[in-house]
Coordinates of C-alpha atoms (C1' of nucleotides) in Angstrom, one line a residue:
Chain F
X14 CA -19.7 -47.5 18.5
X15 CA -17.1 -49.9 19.9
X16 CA -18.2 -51.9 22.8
X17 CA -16.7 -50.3 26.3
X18 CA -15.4 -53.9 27.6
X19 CA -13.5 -53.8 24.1
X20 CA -12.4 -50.1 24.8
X21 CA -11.2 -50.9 28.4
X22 CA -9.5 -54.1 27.6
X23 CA -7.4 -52.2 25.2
X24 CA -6.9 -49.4 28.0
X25 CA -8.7 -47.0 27.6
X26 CA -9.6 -44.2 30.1
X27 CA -12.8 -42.7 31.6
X28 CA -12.6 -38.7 31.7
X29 CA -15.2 -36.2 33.6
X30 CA -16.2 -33.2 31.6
X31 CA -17.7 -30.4 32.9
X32 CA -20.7 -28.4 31.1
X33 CA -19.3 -25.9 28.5
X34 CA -15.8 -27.4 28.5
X35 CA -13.9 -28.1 25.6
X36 CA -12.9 -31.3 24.7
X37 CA -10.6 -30.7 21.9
X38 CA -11.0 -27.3 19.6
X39 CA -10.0 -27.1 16.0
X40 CA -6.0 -27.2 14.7
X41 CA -5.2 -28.8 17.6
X42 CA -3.0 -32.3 17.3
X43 CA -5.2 -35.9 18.1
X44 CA -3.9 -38.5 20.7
X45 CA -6.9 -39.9 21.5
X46 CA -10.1 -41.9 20.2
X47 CA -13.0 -40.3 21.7
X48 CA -16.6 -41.7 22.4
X49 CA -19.1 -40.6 25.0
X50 CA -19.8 -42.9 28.0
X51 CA -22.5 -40.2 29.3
X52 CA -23.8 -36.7 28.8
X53 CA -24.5 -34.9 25.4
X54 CA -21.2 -33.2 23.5
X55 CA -21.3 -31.0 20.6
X56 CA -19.7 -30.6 17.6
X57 CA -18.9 -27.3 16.7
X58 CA -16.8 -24.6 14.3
X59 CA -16.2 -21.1 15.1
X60 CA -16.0 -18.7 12.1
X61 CA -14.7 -15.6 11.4
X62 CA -17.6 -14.1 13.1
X63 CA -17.1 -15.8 16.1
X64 CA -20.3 -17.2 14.8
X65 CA -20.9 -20.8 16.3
X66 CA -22.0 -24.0 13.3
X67 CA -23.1 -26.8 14.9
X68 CA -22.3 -30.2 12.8
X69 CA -23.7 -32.6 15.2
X70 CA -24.8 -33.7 18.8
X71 CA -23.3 -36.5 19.9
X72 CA -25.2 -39.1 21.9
X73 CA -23.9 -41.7 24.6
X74 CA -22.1 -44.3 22.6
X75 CA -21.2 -42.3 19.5
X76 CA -17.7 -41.7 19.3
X77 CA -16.3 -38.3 17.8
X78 CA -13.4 -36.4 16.5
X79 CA -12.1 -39.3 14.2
X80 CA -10.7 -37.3 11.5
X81 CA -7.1 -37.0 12.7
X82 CA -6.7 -40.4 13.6
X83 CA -6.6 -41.7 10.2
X84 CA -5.7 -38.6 8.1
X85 CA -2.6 -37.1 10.6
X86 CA -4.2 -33.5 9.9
X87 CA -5.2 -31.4 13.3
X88 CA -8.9 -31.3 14.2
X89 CA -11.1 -29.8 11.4
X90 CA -13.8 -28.4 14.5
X91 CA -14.0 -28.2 18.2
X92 CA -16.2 -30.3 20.4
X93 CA -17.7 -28.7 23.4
X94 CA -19.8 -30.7 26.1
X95 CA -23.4 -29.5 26.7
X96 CA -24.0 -30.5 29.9
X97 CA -21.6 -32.9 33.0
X98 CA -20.5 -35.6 30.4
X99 CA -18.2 -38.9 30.4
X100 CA -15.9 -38.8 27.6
X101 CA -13.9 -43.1 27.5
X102 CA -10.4 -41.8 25.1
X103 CA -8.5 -44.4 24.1
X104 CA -4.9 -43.8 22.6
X105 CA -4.5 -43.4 19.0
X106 CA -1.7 -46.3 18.9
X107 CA -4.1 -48.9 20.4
X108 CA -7.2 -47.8 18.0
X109 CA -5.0 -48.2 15.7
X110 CA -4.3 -51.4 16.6
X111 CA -7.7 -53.0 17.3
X112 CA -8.8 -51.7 14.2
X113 CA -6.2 -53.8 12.5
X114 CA -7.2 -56.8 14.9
X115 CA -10.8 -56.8 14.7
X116 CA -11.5 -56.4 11.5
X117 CA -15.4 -56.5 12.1
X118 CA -15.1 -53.5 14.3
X119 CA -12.9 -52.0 11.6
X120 CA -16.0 -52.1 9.1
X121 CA -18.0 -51.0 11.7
X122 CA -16.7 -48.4 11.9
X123 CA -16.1 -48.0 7.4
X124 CA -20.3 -48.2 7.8
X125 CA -20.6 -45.5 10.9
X126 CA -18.0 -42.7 8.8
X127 CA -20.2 -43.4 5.4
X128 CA -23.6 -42.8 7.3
X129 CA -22.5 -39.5 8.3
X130 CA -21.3 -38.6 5.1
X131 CA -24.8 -39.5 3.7
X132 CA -26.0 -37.6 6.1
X133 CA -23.8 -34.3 5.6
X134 CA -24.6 -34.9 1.5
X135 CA -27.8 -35.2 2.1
X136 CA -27.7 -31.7 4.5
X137 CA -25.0 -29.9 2.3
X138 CA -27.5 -30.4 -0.9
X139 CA -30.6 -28.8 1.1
X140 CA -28.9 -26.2 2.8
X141 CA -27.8 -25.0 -0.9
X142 CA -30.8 -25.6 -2.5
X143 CA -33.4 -25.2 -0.3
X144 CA -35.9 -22.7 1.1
X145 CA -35.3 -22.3 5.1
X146 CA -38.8 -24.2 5.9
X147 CA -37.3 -27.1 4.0
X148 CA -34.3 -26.7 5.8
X149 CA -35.6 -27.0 9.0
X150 CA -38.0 -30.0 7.9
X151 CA -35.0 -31.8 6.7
X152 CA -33.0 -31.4 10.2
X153 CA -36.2 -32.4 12.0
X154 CA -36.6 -35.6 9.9
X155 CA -32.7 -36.5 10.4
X156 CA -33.3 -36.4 14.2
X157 CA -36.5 -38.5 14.0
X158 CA -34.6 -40.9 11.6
X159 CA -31.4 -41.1 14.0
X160 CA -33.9 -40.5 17.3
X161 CA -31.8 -37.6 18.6
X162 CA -33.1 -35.0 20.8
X163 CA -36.3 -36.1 20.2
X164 CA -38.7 -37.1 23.2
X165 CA -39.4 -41.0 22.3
X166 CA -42.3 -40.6 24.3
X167 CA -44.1 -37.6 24.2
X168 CA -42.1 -36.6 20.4
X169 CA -41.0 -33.6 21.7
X170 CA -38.1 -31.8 20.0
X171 CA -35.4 -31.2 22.4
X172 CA -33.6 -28.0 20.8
X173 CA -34.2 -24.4 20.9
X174 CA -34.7 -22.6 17.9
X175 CA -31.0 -21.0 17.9
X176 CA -30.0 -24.7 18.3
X177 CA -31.5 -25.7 15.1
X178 CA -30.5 -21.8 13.7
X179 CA -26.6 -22.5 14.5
X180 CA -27.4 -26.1 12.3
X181 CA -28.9 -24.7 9.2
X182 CA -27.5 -21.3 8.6
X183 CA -30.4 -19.6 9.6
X184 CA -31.0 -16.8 11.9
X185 CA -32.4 -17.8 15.3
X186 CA -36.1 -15.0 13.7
X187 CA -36.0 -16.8 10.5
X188 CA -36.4 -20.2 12.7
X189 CA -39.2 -18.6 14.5
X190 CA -41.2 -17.7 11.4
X191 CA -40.7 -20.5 9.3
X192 CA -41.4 -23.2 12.5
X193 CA -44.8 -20.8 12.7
X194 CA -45.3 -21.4 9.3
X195 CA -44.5 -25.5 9.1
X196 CA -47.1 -25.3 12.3
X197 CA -49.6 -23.4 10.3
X198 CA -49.2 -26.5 7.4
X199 CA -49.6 -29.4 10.5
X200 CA -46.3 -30.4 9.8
X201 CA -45.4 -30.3 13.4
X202 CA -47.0 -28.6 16.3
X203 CA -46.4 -26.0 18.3
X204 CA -47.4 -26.2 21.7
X205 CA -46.7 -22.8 24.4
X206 CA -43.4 -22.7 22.3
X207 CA -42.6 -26.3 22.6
X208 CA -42.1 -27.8 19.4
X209 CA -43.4 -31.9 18.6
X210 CA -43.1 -33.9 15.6
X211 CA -45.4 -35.5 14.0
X212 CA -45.3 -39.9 15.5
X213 CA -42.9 -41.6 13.8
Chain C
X22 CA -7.2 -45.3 -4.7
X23 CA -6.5 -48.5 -5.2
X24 CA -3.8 -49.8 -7.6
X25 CA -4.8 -50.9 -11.0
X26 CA -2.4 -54.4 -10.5
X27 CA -4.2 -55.3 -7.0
X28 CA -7.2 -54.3 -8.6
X29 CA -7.0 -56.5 -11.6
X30 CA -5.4 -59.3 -9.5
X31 CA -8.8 -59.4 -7.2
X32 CA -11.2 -60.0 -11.1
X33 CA -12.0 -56.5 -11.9
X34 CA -12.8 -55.0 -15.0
X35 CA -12.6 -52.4 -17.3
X36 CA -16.2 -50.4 -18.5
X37 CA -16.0 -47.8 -21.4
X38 CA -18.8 -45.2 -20.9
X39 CA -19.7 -42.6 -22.8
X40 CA -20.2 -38.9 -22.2
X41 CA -23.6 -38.1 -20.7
X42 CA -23.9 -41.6 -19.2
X43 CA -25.6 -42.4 -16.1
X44 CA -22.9 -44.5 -14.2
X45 CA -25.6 -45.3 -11.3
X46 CA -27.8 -43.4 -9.7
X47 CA -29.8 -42.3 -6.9
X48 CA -32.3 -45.3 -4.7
X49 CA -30.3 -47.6 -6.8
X50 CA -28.7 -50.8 -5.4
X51 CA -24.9 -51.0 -5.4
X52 CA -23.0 -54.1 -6.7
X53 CA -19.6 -52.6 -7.7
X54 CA -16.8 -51.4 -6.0
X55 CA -15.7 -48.3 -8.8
X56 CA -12.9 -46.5 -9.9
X57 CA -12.3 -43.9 -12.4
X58 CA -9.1 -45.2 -14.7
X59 CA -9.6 -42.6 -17.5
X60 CA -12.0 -39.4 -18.3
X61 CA -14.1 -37.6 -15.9
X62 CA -17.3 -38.4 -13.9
X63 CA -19.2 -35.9 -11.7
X64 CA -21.4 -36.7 -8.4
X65 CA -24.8 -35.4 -8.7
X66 CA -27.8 -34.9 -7.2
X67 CA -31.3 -33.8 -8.6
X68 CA -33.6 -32.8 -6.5
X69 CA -37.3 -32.2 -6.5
X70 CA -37.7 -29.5 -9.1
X71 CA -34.9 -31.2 -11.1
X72 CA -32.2 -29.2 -10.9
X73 CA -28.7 -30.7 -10.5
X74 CA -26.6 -30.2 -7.2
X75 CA -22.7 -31.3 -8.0
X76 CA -20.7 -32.7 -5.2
X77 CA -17.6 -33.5 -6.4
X78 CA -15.9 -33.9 -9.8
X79 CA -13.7 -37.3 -9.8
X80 CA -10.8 -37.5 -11.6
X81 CA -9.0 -40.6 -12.6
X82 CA -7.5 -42.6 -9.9
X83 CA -10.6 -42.0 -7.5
X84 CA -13.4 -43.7 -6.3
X85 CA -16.7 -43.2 -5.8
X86 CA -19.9 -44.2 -5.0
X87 CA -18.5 -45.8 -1.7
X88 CA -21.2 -45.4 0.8
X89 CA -23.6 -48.7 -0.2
X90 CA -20.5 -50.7 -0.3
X91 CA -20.2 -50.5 4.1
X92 CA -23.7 -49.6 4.7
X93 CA -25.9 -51.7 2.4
X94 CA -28.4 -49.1 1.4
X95 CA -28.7 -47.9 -1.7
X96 CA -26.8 -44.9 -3.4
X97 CA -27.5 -41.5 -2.1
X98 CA -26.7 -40.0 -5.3
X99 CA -25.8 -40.7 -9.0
X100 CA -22.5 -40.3 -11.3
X101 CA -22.3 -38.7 -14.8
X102 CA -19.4 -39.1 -17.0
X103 CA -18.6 -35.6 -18.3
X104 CA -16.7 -37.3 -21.4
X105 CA -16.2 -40.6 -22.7
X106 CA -14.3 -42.2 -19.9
X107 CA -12.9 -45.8 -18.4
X108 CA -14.1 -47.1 -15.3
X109 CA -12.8 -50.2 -13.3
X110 CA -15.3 -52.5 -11.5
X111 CA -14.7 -54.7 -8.7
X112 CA -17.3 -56.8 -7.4
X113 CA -18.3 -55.6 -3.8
X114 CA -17.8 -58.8 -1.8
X115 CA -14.2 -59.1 -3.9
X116 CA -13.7 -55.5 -2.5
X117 CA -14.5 -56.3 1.1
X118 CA -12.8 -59.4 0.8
X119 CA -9.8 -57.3 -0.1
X120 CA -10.0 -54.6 2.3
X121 CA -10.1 -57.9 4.8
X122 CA -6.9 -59.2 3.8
X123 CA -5.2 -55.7 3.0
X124 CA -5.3 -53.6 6.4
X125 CA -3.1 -50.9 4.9
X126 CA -5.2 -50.3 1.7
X127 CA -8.4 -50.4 4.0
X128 CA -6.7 -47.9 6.5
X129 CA -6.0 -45.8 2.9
X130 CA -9.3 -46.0 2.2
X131 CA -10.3 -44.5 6.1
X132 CA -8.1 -41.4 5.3
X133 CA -9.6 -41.1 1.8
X134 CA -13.4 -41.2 3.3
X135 CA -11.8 -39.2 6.1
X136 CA -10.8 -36.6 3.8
X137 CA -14.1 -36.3 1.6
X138 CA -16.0 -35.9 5.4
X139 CA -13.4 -33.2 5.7
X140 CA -14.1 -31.1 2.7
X141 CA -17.5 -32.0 3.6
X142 CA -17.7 -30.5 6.5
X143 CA -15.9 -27.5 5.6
X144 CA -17.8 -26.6 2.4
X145 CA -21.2 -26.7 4.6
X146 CA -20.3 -24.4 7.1
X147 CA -19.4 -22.5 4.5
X148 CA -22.1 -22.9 2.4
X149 CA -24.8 -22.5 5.3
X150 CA -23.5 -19.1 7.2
X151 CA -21.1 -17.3 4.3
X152 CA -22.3 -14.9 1.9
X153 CA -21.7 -16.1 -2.4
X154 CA -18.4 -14.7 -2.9
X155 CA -17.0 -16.3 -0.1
X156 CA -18.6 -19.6 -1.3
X157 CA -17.4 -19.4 -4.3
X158 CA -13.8 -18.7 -2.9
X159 CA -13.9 -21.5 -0.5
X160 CA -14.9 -23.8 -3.6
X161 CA -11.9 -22.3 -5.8
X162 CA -9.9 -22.8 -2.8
X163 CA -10.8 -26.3 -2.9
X164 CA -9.8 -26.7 -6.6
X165 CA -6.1 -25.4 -6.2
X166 CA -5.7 -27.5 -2.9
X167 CA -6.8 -30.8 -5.0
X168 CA -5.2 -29.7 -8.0
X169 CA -8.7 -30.3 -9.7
X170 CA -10.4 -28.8 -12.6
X171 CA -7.3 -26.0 -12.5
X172 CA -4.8 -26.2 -15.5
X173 CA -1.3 -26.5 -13.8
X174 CA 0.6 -24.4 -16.1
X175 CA -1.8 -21.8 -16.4
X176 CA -4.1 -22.0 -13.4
X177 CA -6.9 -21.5 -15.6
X178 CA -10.2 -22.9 -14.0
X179 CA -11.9 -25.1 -16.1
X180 CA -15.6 -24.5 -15.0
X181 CA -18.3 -23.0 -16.4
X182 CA -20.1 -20.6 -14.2
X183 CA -23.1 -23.1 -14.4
X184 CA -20.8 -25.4 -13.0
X185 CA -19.2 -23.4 -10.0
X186 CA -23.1 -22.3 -9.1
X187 CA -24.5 -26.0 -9.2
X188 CA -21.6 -27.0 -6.7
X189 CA -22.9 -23.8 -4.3
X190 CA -26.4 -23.6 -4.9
X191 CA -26.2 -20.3 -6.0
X192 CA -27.4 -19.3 -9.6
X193 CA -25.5 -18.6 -12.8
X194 CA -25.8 -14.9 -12.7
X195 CA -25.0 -14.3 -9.2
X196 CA -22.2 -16.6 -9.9
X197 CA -20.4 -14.5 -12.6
X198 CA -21.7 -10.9 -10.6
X199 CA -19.2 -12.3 -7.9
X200 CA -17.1 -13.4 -9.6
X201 CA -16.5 -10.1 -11.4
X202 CA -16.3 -8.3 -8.0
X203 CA -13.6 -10.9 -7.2
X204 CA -11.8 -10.2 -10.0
X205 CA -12.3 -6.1 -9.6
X206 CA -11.2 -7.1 -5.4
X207 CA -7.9 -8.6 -7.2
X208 CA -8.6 -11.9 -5.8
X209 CA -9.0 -14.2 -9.4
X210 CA -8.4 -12.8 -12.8
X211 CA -11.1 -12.8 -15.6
X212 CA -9.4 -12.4 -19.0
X213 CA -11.8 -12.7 -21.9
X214 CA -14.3 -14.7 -19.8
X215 CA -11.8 -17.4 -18.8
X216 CA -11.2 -17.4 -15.0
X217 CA -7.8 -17.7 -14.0
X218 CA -6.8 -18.2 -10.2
X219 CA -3.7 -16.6 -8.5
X220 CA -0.3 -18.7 -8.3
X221 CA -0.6 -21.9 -5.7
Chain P
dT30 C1' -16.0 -16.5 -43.9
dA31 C1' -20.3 -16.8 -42.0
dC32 C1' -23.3 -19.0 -39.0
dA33 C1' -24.9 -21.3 -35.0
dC34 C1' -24.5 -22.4 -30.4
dC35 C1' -23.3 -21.9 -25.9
dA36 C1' -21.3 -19.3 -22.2
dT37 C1' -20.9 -14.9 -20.3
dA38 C1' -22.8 -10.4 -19.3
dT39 C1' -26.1 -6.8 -17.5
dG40 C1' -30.3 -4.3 -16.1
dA41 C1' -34.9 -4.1 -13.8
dC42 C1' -37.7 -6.0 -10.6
dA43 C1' -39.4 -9.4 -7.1
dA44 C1' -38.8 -12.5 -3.3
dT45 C1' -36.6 -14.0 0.6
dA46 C1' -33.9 -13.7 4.7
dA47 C1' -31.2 -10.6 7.8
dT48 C1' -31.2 -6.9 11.0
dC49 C1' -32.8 -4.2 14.6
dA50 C1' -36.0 -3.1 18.1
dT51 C1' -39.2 -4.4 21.4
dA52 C1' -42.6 -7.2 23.7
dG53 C1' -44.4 -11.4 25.9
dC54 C1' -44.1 -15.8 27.9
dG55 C1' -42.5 -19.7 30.9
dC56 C1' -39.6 -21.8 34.1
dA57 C1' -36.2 -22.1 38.0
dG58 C1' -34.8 -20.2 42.4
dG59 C1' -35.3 -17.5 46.3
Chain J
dC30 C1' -45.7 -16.4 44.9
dC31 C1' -42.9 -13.2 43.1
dT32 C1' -38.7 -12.1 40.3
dG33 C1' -35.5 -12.4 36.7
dC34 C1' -33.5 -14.5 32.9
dG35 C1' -33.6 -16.8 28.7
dC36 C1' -36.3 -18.2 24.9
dT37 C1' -40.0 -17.2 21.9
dA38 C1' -42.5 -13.9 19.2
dT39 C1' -43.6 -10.0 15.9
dG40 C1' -43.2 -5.7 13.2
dA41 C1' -40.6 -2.5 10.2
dT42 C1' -36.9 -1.9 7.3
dT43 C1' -32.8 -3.2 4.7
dA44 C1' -29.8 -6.1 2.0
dT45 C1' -28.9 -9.9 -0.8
dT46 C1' -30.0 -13.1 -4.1
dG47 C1' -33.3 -15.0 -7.5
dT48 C1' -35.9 -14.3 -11.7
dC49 C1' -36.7 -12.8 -16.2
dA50 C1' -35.5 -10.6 -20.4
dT51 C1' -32.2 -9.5 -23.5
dA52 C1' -27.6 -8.6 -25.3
dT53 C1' -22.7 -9.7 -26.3
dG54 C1' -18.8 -12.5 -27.2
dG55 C1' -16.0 -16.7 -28.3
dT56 C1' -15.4 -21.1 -30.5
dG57 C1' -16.1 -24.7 -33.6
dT58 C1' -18.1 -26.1 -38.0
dA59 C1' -20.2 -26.0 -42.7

DNA sequence: TACACCATATGACAATAATCATAGCGCAGG
DNA sequence: CCTGCGCTATGATTATTGTCATATGGTGTA
């Protein structure tokens, strides 16, 4: 999102994560901007079941978390790190700042919070409406759209079907039959349980 | 959001629609920063087989139809006015041009997009792993939280069922099954068909 | 007051997804 | 090259919600 020389110049910090740890988790208090320098982080809520939703993954410059830091509330979800990450955090006073001194990256980042709320209207309206093979078809086009976890090469899909399952709702069988079924209609392909998209 | 004096100072205008009216609406491109001054306007979606999906009812004082205004793409979805109602237009590059000179009204407007990512976020986890009474709880929840669509002397809840199932995706007559079996599990009251919720 | 219209209500049945159980496959590590 | 673990796969059964049909009730209007 913002530019690291930006970030560093303004003082922020480099921090090592290791896979499965948690970054921040949800209610706690926000000091810090977060954005990921390296590795894969993702964003999470526990319910009641101690079931896991995923929201998002987040990608090497993405930042994440940046609810508190303009609405005082705690965190709304907890972000875990998938694998050894590099999380840059800069604190919430500066961002504040730069924000308010660089305008540009201030709209920036206006244009980054309303694409993911297109993208979580967009998602909330299918997840209600929808059957789950549209569900999943609507996931799998927002990853080929925003070329996440996708293989730019070979267009594999880099998730595992209780991945996608903790994303839409589903249940990790219902995933299994209904990616069967999208296979079945060549809307993606199936190949000794590896799963590819169609080019983009 | 935004007061009416800086709003008026920057050239906008007032619009009189009338009930029913499309305000703008899905693929379409945005010129207009808007604001509701008087009346009621919903957020909807139609999808394929025409059937409506509600995000969000806006009550006087809010904006909406925010997104194309940092992004430049067109409108993910369209607004309704529910009655005849007022809106204020400002045009967009007046509006950026204010949110330029104005840091704390653009730092407002973070926290206000903030907050509808928030309720966002909440209402699809919700909405993807909970079963229809708890959705519809979650959504009443909302309501008393936002002080919408809830008379405050009475805490009546002014929505149809129709209404309540187009915001979950759930149909009209599981919506008023659950909602009886909330009212039998003591959690709202149904008295003559009006749905009333407990005290805030 | 009577009528019409719209929202609420309820039952019977169908469709879809969840649950549970169990099997098979593929890849990493010894 | 074998072993084990985690992911994928599939069948049988249950639970939940959708669908359709039809009835009741409340509110505003002629």
């Amino acid at each position: 999102m913002i530019g690291i020389d930006t970030l560093l110049a303004w003082g922020a910090t480099y921090k090592k994560v290791t896979a499965g740890e948690t970054i921040f988790s949800e209610r706690q208090q926000c000091i810090f901007y977060h954005q990921l320098a390296g590795g894969s982080v993702r964003w999470v809520d526990i319910n009641d079941e101690g079931k896991e939703f995923i929201h998002d993954f987040i990608q090497p410059g993405e930042c994440f978390g940046e609810f508190p830091l303009f609405d005082d509330s705690p965190y709304a979800s907890s972000a875990i790190a998938n694998e050894n990450s590099v999380v840059i955090r800069l604190h919430k006073s500066s961002f504040l700042q730069l924000l308010k001194e660089e305008p540009e990256i201030h709209f920036e980042f206006d244009k980054m919070l309303t694409q993911r709320l297109r993208f979580k209207f967009l998602l909330l309206k299918e997840l209600a409406c929808a059957d789950s093979e549209h569900r999943i078809s609507i996931l799998i086009d927002y990853f080929k759209q925003s070329k996440k976890n996708i293989c730019p090469k070979c267009n594999q899909i880099k998730l595992t079907r209780q991945q996608i399952a903790d994303m839409t709702g589903l249940r990790v069988e219902t995933v299994i039959r209904s990616m069967r079924h999208l296979h079945e209609k060549g809307e993606i392909k199936i190949l000794k349980g590896k799963v590819y998209c169609k080019a983009i």
